[in-house]
DNA sequence: CGATGGCTTGACATTCATCAATGTATGTGG
DNA sequence: CCACATACATTGATGAATGTCAAGCCATCG
């Protein structure tokens, strides 16, 4: 079902020398607090990669040859158990770094959910650049730290929250993230690019429970569900109260 | 119940200038692959802190003024929900770094489980040292990365494993960790410094379920439980098979 | 030696998973 | 453009895993 990315979306990028002006990733500037010089050097090694929906970017355990900046679209990162059970460790959106590792192997698999644009940064070159670019190093360290913080939050969610609390927390998280990136509509309409099954595999539930719990949340008036792929947060306060059993 | 550390164990360290030869942390050398020069500089800012059992080291959200290296004993790191539910994000042992953060606030709370010895490293001085000590920076980055990898593993455990799988995974993890640090006995006897309640709060279960599941595991012959605070892994293969439903 | 906290075991309750049927959106080929 | 196929979503009925409540046991520590 899932084609390997290397043979499809990434392939067109490999023969870089043929196109006279190599494509660049100007959007890097939007996500990294860097000086002109550092940005120029980073852009020199980054290449834009458009990827279709539902394509695998990499698998966990593979050599981590590239780091990616996601500049549009949504990605899921996950781990599988031998029998196929899946846990989606995170959903990634515009501005997130993906696949940055220090020990040379990806720690999770990643697939696009929607069509996406990525900036692909070869690891060897990035490492070299990091050596004398403290601000970039710092920026990546901040991303890694944030990732760890989110992982801690999520462990609490997975280990100690009820289905309702899980959904409320998740929707709030999505809403905040969406507000952070883009525009804040009132009432806040939040896109849900992932399926109910994806949500279930992120929250440690089943599709059915996600569906039922969303229906219940709608019944409380905290949210509305105008379409399958979006949720309107009508009452953030109520949702926040539900999110940790307050 | 839990006294604040600052008023007790840490206090003797604060007036550093009074003791003629300031105490040092020679054990840092055991855990960090550093050159003599870097090690000397790190030891110059690190101070040993003995801490009794069941003392709080810090709370999540507090200013992260110190980073610690745990040189003996066991520590639990955790988060609390407003109503008191607890999730223990990790157990820390000899050689683990604790409280290293980039944004100035601790991301979780930490308490000793047993009496412990810590090397306390003031954050401001550590940051300064990191700026021109790439190997130390690299070592800390590796620790942070490892922490993230463990967090991913644990999310899979919390979200997708049964009680039996959780306990089997946990015991294997402890056994491997113990083998890595210290000596490997045959059959492998693994200390369990934490209570059943701690284990439950780490695995997203209740004390009762932990107790029952351990009894079941013993019945399978995979482990023995010679005392409340230790487990003997009789059949690592069987335990590994149980750990992910293989 | 008694008290306290931790552990185990049992009976029962509850949440959520499972199984099953139906409904709905999406995309494709005729 | 429509009809169909497919994947996804919802809803209901049922069951299993685990939580809750309760009692008693055991170990440790003053």
Coordinates of C-alpha atoms (C1' of nucleotides) in Angstrom, one line a residue:
Chain A
X1 CA 0.0 0.0 0.0
X2 CA 2.7 2.5 0.9
X3 CA 5.3 3.0 -1.7
X4 CA 8.8 3.8 -0.7
X5 CA 9.5 7.4 -1.0
X6 CA 13.0 7.0 -2.5
X7 CA 11.7 5.5 -5.7
X8 CA 9.1 8.2 -6.2
X9 CA 9.0 11.6 -4.7
X10 CA 12.6 11.9 -3.7
X11 CA 13.9 10.5 -6.9
X12 CA 13.5 13.7 -9.0
X13 CA 15.8 15.4 -6.5
X14 CA 18.7 13.1 -6.8
X15 CA 20.4 14.3 -10.0
X16 CA 20.8 17.8 -8.7
X17 CA 23.3 18.9 -11.2
X18 CA 21.1 18.9 -14.2
X19 CA 18.9 21.9 -13.4
X20 CA 20.9 25.1 -13.8
X21 CA 19.6 26.9 -10.7
X22 CA 19.2 24.2 -8.0
X23 CA 15.9 24.6 -6.2
X24 CA 16.1 26.2 -2.8
X25 CA 14.0 26.3 0.4
X26 CA 13.3 29.9 1.2
X27 CA 10.8 28.9 3.8
X28 CA 13.7 27.9 6.1
X29 CA 13.9 31.5 7.0
X30 CA 10.4 31.4 8.5
X31 CA 11.1 28.8 11.0
X32 CA 14.7 29.4 12.1
X33 CA 16.0 32.4 14.0
X34 CA 19.2 32.6 12.1
X35 CA 21.5 35.3 10.7
X36 CA 21.8 35.8 7.0
X37 CA 25.1 34.0 6.8
X38 CA 23.9 30.9 8.6
X39 CA 20.7 30.8 6.7
X40 CA 22.6 31.0 3.4
X41 CA 24.8 28.1 4.3
X42 CA 21.8 26.1 5.4
X43 CA 19.8 26.9 2.3
X44 CA 22.8 25.8 0.3
X45 CA 22.5 22.2 1.5
X46 CA 18.7 22.0 1.8
X47 CA 16.5 21.0 -1.1
X48 CA 12.7 21.1 -1.4
X49 CA 10.9 17.9 -1.8
X50 CA 7.2 17.7 -2.6
X51 CA 5.6 14.5 -1.4
X52 CA 2.2 13.0 -2.1
X53 CA -0.2 11.9 0.7
X54 CA 0.4 8.6 2.4
X55 CA 4.0 8.2 1.4
X56 CA 6.5 6.7 3.7
X57 CA 9.4 9.1 4.5
X58 CA 11.5 6.6 6.5
X59 CA 11.3 3.7 8.8
X60 CA 12.6 3.4 12.3
X61 CA 16.0 1.8 12.5
X62 CA 17.0 2.9 9.0
X63 CA 20.2 5.0 8.6
X64 CA 19.1 8.6 9.2
X65 CA 20.7 10.1 6.1
X66 CA 18.4 13.1 6.0
X67 CA 16.8 15.5 8.4
X68 CA 13.6 17.2 7.2
X69 CA 11.8 20.5 7.9
X70 CA 8.1 20.1 7.1
X71 CA 7.1 23.3 5.4
X72 CA 3.5 22.3 4.6
X73 CA 1.2 19.4 5.1
X74 CA 0.9 16.9 7.9
X75 CA 3.0 13.9 8.8
X76 CA 2.6 11.1 11.3
X77 CA 5.5 9.5 13.2
X78 CA 5.0 6.1 14.6
X79 CA 6.3 2.8 15.9
X80 CA 5.0 -0.7 15.2
X81 CA 4.9 -3.8 17.3
X82 CA 5.8 -7.1 15.6
X83 CA 2.1 -8.0 15.4
X84 CA 1.2 -4.8 13.7
X85 CA -0.1 -2.7 16.6
X86 CA 0.8 0.9 16.0
X87 CA 1.4 3.8 18.2
X88 CA 1.6 7.2 16.5
X89 CA 4.1 9.1 18.6
X90 CA 3.3 12.5 17.1
X91 CA 1.6 14.4 14.3
X92 CA 3.9 16.9 12.7
X93 CA 2.9 20.2 11.0
X94 CA 4.3 23.2 9.3
X95 CA 7.5 24.2 10.9
X96 CA 8.4 21.0 12.6
X97 CA 11.7 19.2 12.3
X98 CA 11.6 15.6 11.5
X99 CA 14.3 12.9 11.7
X100 CA 16.9 14.8 13.5
X101 CA 19.0 12.2 15.4
X102 CA 22.4 12.0 16.9
X103 CA 23.1 8.4 16.6
X104 CA 22.5 7.9 12.9
X105 CA 19.3 5.9 12.9
X106 CA 15.7 7.1 12.8
X107 CA 13.9 6.4 16.1
X108 CA 10.5 6.2 14.5
X109 CA 8.9 5.8 11.1
X110 CA 7.2 8.7 9.3
X111 CA 4.6 8.9 6.7
X112 CA 2.8 11.9 5.1
X113 CA -0.9 12.2 5.9
X114 CA -1.6 14.9 3.3
X115 CA 0.4 16.1 0.4
X116 CA 3.4 17.8 1.9
X117 CA 6.4 20.0 1.2
X118 CA 9.6 19.1 2.9
X119 CA 13.1 20.6 3.0
X120 CA 15.5 17.8 2.9
X121 CA 18.8 18.3 4.6
X122 CA 21.5 15.7 4.3
X123 CA 22.7 14.7 7.7
X124 CA 26.5 14.7 6.9
X125 CA 26.3 18.2 5.7
X126 CA 24.1 19.3 8.5
X127 CA 26.5 17.9 11.1
X128 CA 29.3 19.8 9.5
X129 CA 27.3 23.0 9.5
X130 CA 26.3 22.5 13.1
X131 CA 30.0 22.4 14.2
X132 CA 30.4 26.0 13.6
X133 CA 26.9 27.4 13.7
X134 CA 25.9 27.7 17.3
X135 CA 22.6 29.3 16.6
X136 CA 21.5 26.6 14.3
X137 CA 22.7 24.0 16.9
X138 CA 20.7 25.8 19.5
X139 CA 17.6 25.9 17.4
X140 CA 17.7 22.2 16.8
X141 CA 18.4 21.6 20.4
X142 CA 15.3 23.6 21.2
X143 CA 13.2 21.4 18.8
X144 CA 14.6 18.3 20.4
X145 CA 13.8 19.6 23.8
X146 CA 10.3 20.5 22.8
X147 CA 9.9 17.0 21.4
X148 CA 10.9 15.5 24.7
X149 CA 8.5 17.8 26.6
X150 CA 5.6 16.7 24.3
X151 CA 6.6 13.1 24.8
X152 CA 6.3 13.6 28.6
X153 CA 2.9 15.1 28.2
X154 CA 1.9 12.3 26.0
X155 CA 3.0 9.6 28.4
X156 CA 0.8 11.2 31.1
X157 CA -2.1 11.1 28.6
X158 CA -1.5 7.5 27.6
X159 CA -0.9 6.2 31.0
X160 CA -3.3 8.1 33.2
X161 CA -6.2 9.7 31.3
X162 CA -9.6 8.4 30.4
X163 CA -10.9 8.3 26.8
X164 CA -12.7 11.6 27.2
X165 CA -9.7 13.3 28.8
X166 CA -7.5 12.0 26.0
X167 CA -9.7 13.4 23.3
X168 CA -10.2 16.7 25.0
X169 CA -6.4 17.0 25.5
X170 CA -5.7 16.1 22.0
X171 CA -8.2 18.5 20.5
X172 CA -6.9 21.3 22.7
X173 CA -3.4 20.5 21.7
X174 CA -4.3 20.6 18.0
X175 CA -6.2 23.8 18.4
X176 CA -3.3 25.5 20.2
X177 CA -0.9 24.3 17.6
X178 CA -3.1 25.5 14.8
X179 CA -3.5 28.9 16.5
X180 CA 0.2 29.2 16.9
X181 CA 0.9 28.6 13.3
X182 CA -1.8 30.3 11.5
X183 CA -4.8 32.4 12.0
X184 CA -7.2 32.2 14.9
X185 CA -10.8 32.0 13.8
X186 CA -13.6 32.6 16.2
X187 CA -15.0 30.1 17.0
X188 CA -11.8 28.2 16.4
X189 CA -12.1 25.7 13.6
X190 CA -9.4 23.1 13.7
X191 CA -8.5 20.9 10.7
X192 CA -8.2 17.2 11.4
X193 CA -6.1 15.9 8.6
X194 CA -5.8 12.4 10.1
X195 CA -8.3 9.6 10.2
X196 CA -10.1 8.4 13.4
X197 CA -7.9 5.4 13.3
X198 CA -4.8 7.6 13.3
X199 CA -6.2 9.5 16.3
X200 CA -6.9 6.2 18.0
X201 CA -3.4 5.0 17.4
X202 CA -2.1 8.2 18.9
X203 CA -4.2 8.1 22.0
X204 CA -4.0 4.4 22.8
X205 CA -7.7 3.8 21.9
X206 CA -9.7 2.2 19.1
X207 CA -11.4 3.8 16.2
X208 CA -14.8 3.1 17.7
X209 CA -14.0 4.7 21.0
X210 CA -12.6 7.8 19.3
X211 CA -15.8 8.1 17.3
X212 CA -18.1 7.6 20.3
X213 CA -16.1 10.0 22.5
X214 CA -16.1 12.7 19.8
X215 CA -19.9 12.3 19.6
X216 CA -20.1 12.6 23.4
X217 CA -18.0 15.7 23.4
X218 CA -20.2 17.3 20.7
X219 CA -23.2 16.5 22.9
X220 CA -21.7 18.4 25.8
X221 CA -21.5 21.5 23.6
X222 CA -17.7 21.9 24.0
X223 CA -17.1 21.2 20.3
X224 CA -18.8 20.9 17.0
X225 CA -17.9 18.5 14.2
X226 CA -18.9 20.4 11.0
X227 CA -17.2 17.8 8.8
X228 CA -15.2 14.5 9.1
X229 CA -12.0 16.4 8.9
X230 CA -12.5 19.3 11.2
X231 CA -13.6 20.2 14.6
X232 CA -14.8 23.5 16.0
X233 CA -13.8 24.3 19.5
X234 CA -16.9 26.1 20.9
X235 CA -15.9 26.2 24.5
X236 CA -12.1 25.9 25.1
X237 CA -12.6 26.3 28.9
X238 CA -14.9 23.3 29.1
X239 CA -12.5 21.3 26.9
X240 CA -9.6 22.2 29.2
X241 CA -11.6 21.2 32.2
X242 CA -12.3 17.9 30.6
X243 CA -8.7 17.4 29.6
X244 CA -7.4 16.7 33.0
X245 CA -10.4 15.7 35.0
X246 CA -10.7 19.1 36.6
Chain B
X1 CA 5.7 13.8 53.7
X2 CA 8.4 14.9 51.3
X3 CA 10.7 17.5 52.6
X4 CA 12.2 20.0 50.2
X5 CA 15.7 19.1 49.4
X6 CA 17.0 22.7 49.5
X7 CA 16.5 22.9 53.2
X8 CA 18.2 19.6 54.0
X9 CA 20.5 17.7 51.8
X10 CA 21.6 20.5 49.5
X11 CA 22.0 23.0 52.3
X12 CA 25.4 21.8 53.5
X13 CA 26.8 22.4 50.0
X14 CA 25.8 26.0 49.7
X15 CA 28.5 27.7 51.8
X16 CA 31.2 26.3 49.6
X17 CA 34.0 28.6 50.6
X18 CA 34.3 27.5 54.2
X19 CA 35.8 24.1 53.6
X20 CA 39.5 24.4 52.6
X21 CA 39.5 21.7 49.9
X22 CA 36.1 21.8 48.2
X23 CA 34.6 18.3 47.6
X24 CA 34.8 17.0 44.1
X25 CA 33.1 14.4 42.0
X26 CA 35.7 12.0 40.7
X27 CA 33.0 9.6 39.4
X28 CA 32.2 12.0 36.6
X29 CA 35.1 10.4 34.8
X30 CA 33.4 7.1 34.8
X31 CA 30.4 8.3 32.9
X32 CA 31.7 10.8 30.5
X33 CA 34.0 10.2 27.6
X34 CA 36.0 13.4 28.0
X35 CA 39.6 14.4 27.8
X36 CA 41.5 15.4 30.9
X37 CA 41.2 19.1 30.4
X38 CA 37.4 19.0 29.9
X39 CA 37.0 16.7 32.8
X40 CA 39.0 19.0 35.0
X41 CA 36.9 21.9 34.1
X42 CA 33.7 20.0 34.7
X43 CA 34.9 18.7 38.0
X44 CA 35.7 22.3 39.0
X45 CA 32.0 23.2 38.9
X46 CA 30.4 20.0 40.0
X47 CA 29.9 19.2 43.7
X48 CA 28.8 15.9 45.3
X49 CA 25.5 15.9 47.1
X50 CA 24.4 12.9 49.2
X51 CA 20.6 12.7 49.4
X52 CA 18.5 10.5 51.7
X53 CA 15.7 8.3 50.3
X54 CA 12.3 9.9 49.4
X55 CA 13.6 13.4 49.0
X56 CA 12.3 15.7 46.4
X57 CA 15.1 17.0 44.1
X58 CA 13.0 19.4 42.1
X59 CA 9.5 20.0 40.8
X60 CA 8.4 20.3 37.2
X61 CA 8.1 23.9 36.2
X62 CA 10.7 25.2 38.6
X63 CA 13.7 27.1 37.4
X64 CA 16.2 24.5 36.4
X65 CA 19.2 25.9 38.2
X66 CA 21.1 22.6 38.4
X67 CA 21.7 19.6 36.4
X68 CA 22.6 16.4 38.2
X69 CA 24.5 13.3 37.4
X70 CA 23.3 10.4 39.5
X71 CA 26.3 8.4 40.7
X72 CA 24.5 6.0 43.0
X73 CA 21.0 5.2 44.1
X74 CA 17.7 5.3 42.2
X75 CA 15.5 8.3 41.3
X76 CA 12.0 8.5 39.9
X77 CA 11.0 11.3 37.6
X78 CA 7.3 12.0 37.3
X79 CA 4.4 14.3 36.4
X80 CA 1.2 14.9 38.4
X81 CA -2.3 15.7 37.2
X82 CA -4.2 18.3 39.2
X83 CA -6.2 15.5 40.9
X84 CA -3.1 13.7 42.0
X85 CA -2.8 11.0 39.4
X86 CA 0.8 10.4 38.8
X87 CA 2.8 9.1 35.9
X88 CA 6.4 8.1 36.5
X89 CA 8.2 9.0 33.3
X90 CA 11.4 7.2 34.1
X91 CA 13.5 5.5 36.8
X92 CA 17.0 6.8 36.9
X93 CA 20.1 4.9 38.0
X94 CA 23.8 5.2 38.3
X95 CA 25.3 7.2 35.4
X96 CA 22.1 8.9 34.3
X97 CA 21.8 12.7 33.8
X98 CA 18.9 14.4 35.4
X99 CA 17.4 17.8 34.9
X100 CA 19.3 18.8 31.8
X101 CA 17.1 21.3 30.0
X102 CA 17.5 24.0 27.5
X103 CA 14.7 26.3 28.3
X104 CA 15.4 26.9 32.0
X105 CA 12.6 25.0 33.6
X106 CA 12.5 21.4 34.7
X107 CA 10.1 19.3 32.6
X108 CA 9.3 16.8 35.3
X109 CA 9.6 16.4 39.1
X110 CA 12.2 14.1 40.6
X111 CA 12.5 12.3 43.9
X112 CA 15.0 9.8 45.3
X113 CA 13.8 6.3 45.8
X114 CA 16.8 5.1 47.7
X115 CA 19.6 7.1 49.4
X116 CA 21.6 8.5 46.5
X117 CA 24.7 10.4 45.6
X118 CA 24.4 13.1 43.0
X119 CA 26.9 15.4 41.3
X120 CA 25.3 18.8 41.2
X121 CA 26.3 21.0 38.3
X122 CA 25.0 24.6 38.3
X123 CA 23.3 25.3 35.0
X124 CA 24.8 28.7 34.3
X125 CA 28.3 27.3 34.6
X126 CA 27.5 24.3 32.7
X127 CA 26.1 26.4 29.8
X128 CA 29.3 28.4 29.8
X129 CA 31.4 25.2 29.7
X130 CA 29.3 23.7 26.9
X131 CA 30.1 26.7 24.7
X132 CA 33.6 25.6 24.2
X133 CA 33.6 22.0 25.1
X134 CA 32.2 20.1 22.1
X135 CA 32.7 16.6 23.5
X136 CA 30.7 17.4 26.7
X137 CA 28.0 19.0 24.6
X138 CA 28.0 15.9 22.5
X139 CA 27.8 13.6 25.5
X140 CA 24.8 15.6 26.9
X141 CA 23.2 15.5 23.5
X142 CA 23.5 11.8 23.5
X143 CA 21.9 11.5 26.9
X144 CA 19.0 13.7 25.7
X145 CA 18.6 11.6 22.6
X146 CA 18.6 8.4 24.5
X147 CA 16.0 9.9 26.8
X148 CA 13.8 10.6 23.8
X149 CA 14.2 7.1 22.5
X150 CA 13.2 5.7 25.8
X151 CA 10.2 8.0 25.8
X152 CA 9.1 6.7 22.5
X153 CA 9.5 3.1 23.6
X154 CA 7.5 3.9 26.7
X155 CA 4.7 5.6 24.7
X156 CA 4.3 2.3 22.8
X157 CA 4.2 0.4 26.0
X158 CA 1.6 2.7 27.6
X159 CA -0.6 3.0 24.6
X160 CA -0.5 -0.4 23.1
X161 CA 0.6 -3.1 25.5
X162 CA -1.4 -5.4 27.8
X163 CA -0.6 -5.6 31.5
X164 CA 1.5 -8.7 31.0
X165 CA 3.4 -7.2 28.1
X166 CA 4.0 -4.0 30.2
X167 CA 5.5 -5.9 33.1
X168 CA 7.6 -8.2 30.9
X169 CA 8.9 -5.2 29.0
X170 CA 9.7 -3.4 32.2
X171 CA 11.5 -6.2 33.9
X172 CA 13.6 -6.8 30.7
X173 CA 14.4 -3.2 30.6
X174 CA 15.5 -3.1 34.2
X175 CA 17.5 -6.3 33.7
X176 CA 19.3 -5.0 30.7
X177 CA 20.0 -1.7 32.4
X178 CA 21.3 -3.5 35.4
X179 CA 23.5 -5.8 33.3
X180 CA 24.8 -2.7 31.5
X181 CA 25.9 -1.0 34.6
X182 CA 27.1 -3.7 36.9
X183 CA 27.7 -7.4 37.0
X184 CA 25.7 -10.0 35.2
X185 CA 24.7 -12.8 37.6
X186 CA 23.4 -16.1 36.3
X187 CA 20.5 -16.4 36.7
X188 CA 20.1 -12.7 36.5
X189 CA 18.9 -11.1 39.8
X190 CA 17.5 -7.6 39.3
X191 CA 16.9 -5.2 42.2
X192 CA 13.6 -3.5 42.3
X193 CA 14.2 -0.4 44.4
X194 CA 10.7 1.0 43.7
X195 CA 7.4 0.0 45.2
X196 CA 4.6 -1.8 43.3
X197 CA 2.8 1.5 43.3
X198 CA 5.7 3.2 41.6
X199 CA 5.8 0.4 39.0
X200 CA 2.1 0.9 38.5
X201 CA 2.5 4.6 38.0
X202 CA 5.2 4.0 35.5
X203 CA 3.2 1.4 33.5
X204 CA -0.2 3.0 33.6
X205 CA -1.7 0.3 35.8
X206 CA -2.8 0.0 39.5
X207 CA -0.8 -1.6 42.3
X208 CA -3.2 -4.5 42.4
X209 CA -2.7 -5.3 38.7
X210 CA 1.0 -5.1 39.0
X211 CA 0.9 -7.5 41.9
X212 CA -1.3 -9.9 40.2
X213 CA 0.6 -9.8 36.9
X214 CA 3.9 -10.4 38.7
X215 CA 2.4 -13.4 40.4
X216 CA 1.2 -14.7 37.0
X217 CA 4.6 -14.1 35.4
X218 CA 6.2 -16.1 38.2
X219 CA 3.7 -18.9 37.6
X220 CA 4.8 -19.1 34.0
X221 CA 8.4 -19.8 35.2
X222 CA 9.8 -16.8 33.3
X223 CA 10.8 -15.1 36.6
X224 CA 11.1 -15.7 40.3
X225 CA 10.5 -13.2 43.1
X226 CA 12.9 -14.0 45.8
X227 CA 12.0 -10.9 47.8
X228 CA 9.7 -7.9 47.6
X229 CA 12.6 -5.8 46.2
X230 CA 14.1 -8.1 43.6
X231 CA 13.2 -10.3 40.7
X232 CA 15.2 -13.1 39.1
X233 CA 14.9 -13.4 35.4
X234 CA 14.9 -17.1 34.9
X235 CA 14.0 -17.2 31.2
X236 CA 14.9 -14.0 29.3
X237 CA 13.7 -15.4 26.1
X238 CA 10.2 -16.2 27.4
X239 CA 10.1 -12.7 28.9
X240 CA 11.1 -11.1 25.7
X241 CA 8.4 -13.1 23.9
X242 CA 5.8 -11.9 26.4
X243 CA 7.1 -8.3 26.1
X244 CA 5.6 -7.6 22.7
X245 CA 3.0 -10.3 22.2
X246 CA 5.3 -12.4 20.0
Chain C
dC1 C1' 6.5 -5.9 70.0
dG2 C1' 3.4 -3.1 68.1
dA3 C1' 2.4 0.1 64.4
dT4 C1' 2.8 1.5 59.9
dG5 C1' 3.1 1.1 55.1
dG6 C1' 3.3 -1.9 51.5
dC7 C1' 1.8 -6.2 49.3
dT8 C1' -1.5 -9.8 48.0
dT9 C1' -5.8 -11.8 47.0
dG10 C1' -10.7 -11.9 46.3
dA11 C1' -15.3 -10.1 44.8
dC12 C1' -17.3 -6.9 42.0
dA13 C1' -17.8 -2.8 38.8
dT14 C1' -16.6 -0.2 34.9
dT15 C1' -14.3 1.2 30.9
dC16 C1' -13.1 0.3 26.8
dA17 C1' -12.2 -3.4 23.1
dT18 C1' -14.3 -6.5 20.1
dC19 C1' -17.6 -8.0 16.8
dA20 C1' -21.0 -6.8 13.6
dA21 C1' -24.0 -4.1 10.8
dT22 C1' -25.0 0.0 8.6
dG23 C1' -24.1 4.5 6.8
dT24 C1' -21.2 8.0 4.3
dA25 C1' -17.6 10.1 1.8
dT26 C1' -14.2 9.7 -1.9
dG27 C1' -12.3 8.5 -6.1
dT28 C1' -12.2 5.7 -10.3
dG29 C1' -13.6 3.7 -14.6
dG30 C1' -17.2 3.1 -17.7
Chain D
dC1 C1' -21.5 12.3 -15.2
dC2 C1' -23.0 8.3 -12.9
dA3 C1' -22.4 3.9 -10.6
dC4 C1' -19.7 1.4 -8.2
dA5 C1' -15.9 0.1 -5.2
dT6 C1' -13.4 1.1 -1.3
dA7 C1' -12.1 3.1 2.7
dC8 C1' -13.6 5.4 6.6
dA9 C1' -17.0 6.5 10.2
dT10 C1' -20.8 5.6 13.2
dT11 C1' -23.7 3.0 16.2
dG12 C1' -25.2 -1.1 18.8
dA13 C1' -24.6 -5.4 21.5
dT14 C1' -21.5 -8.0 24.0
dG15 C1' -17.3 -9.4 26.5
dA16 C1' -12.8 -9.1 28.4
dA17 C1' -9.2 -6.6 30.7
dT18 C1' -8.3 -3.9 34.3
dG19 C1' -9.9 -0.7 37.9
dT20 C1' -12.2 -0.3 42.5
dC21 C1' -13.3 -1.7 47.0
dA22 C1' -12.3 -4.5 50.8
dA23 C1' -10.0 -7.6 53.8
dG24 C1' -6.0 -9.8 55.5
dC25 C1' -1.1 -10.6 55.4
dC26 C1' 3.8 -9.5 55.6
dA27 C1' 7.8 -6.9 56.3
dT28 C1' 10.2 -3.2 58.2
dC29 C1' 11.2 0.1 61.7
dG30 C1' 10.9 2.4 65.6

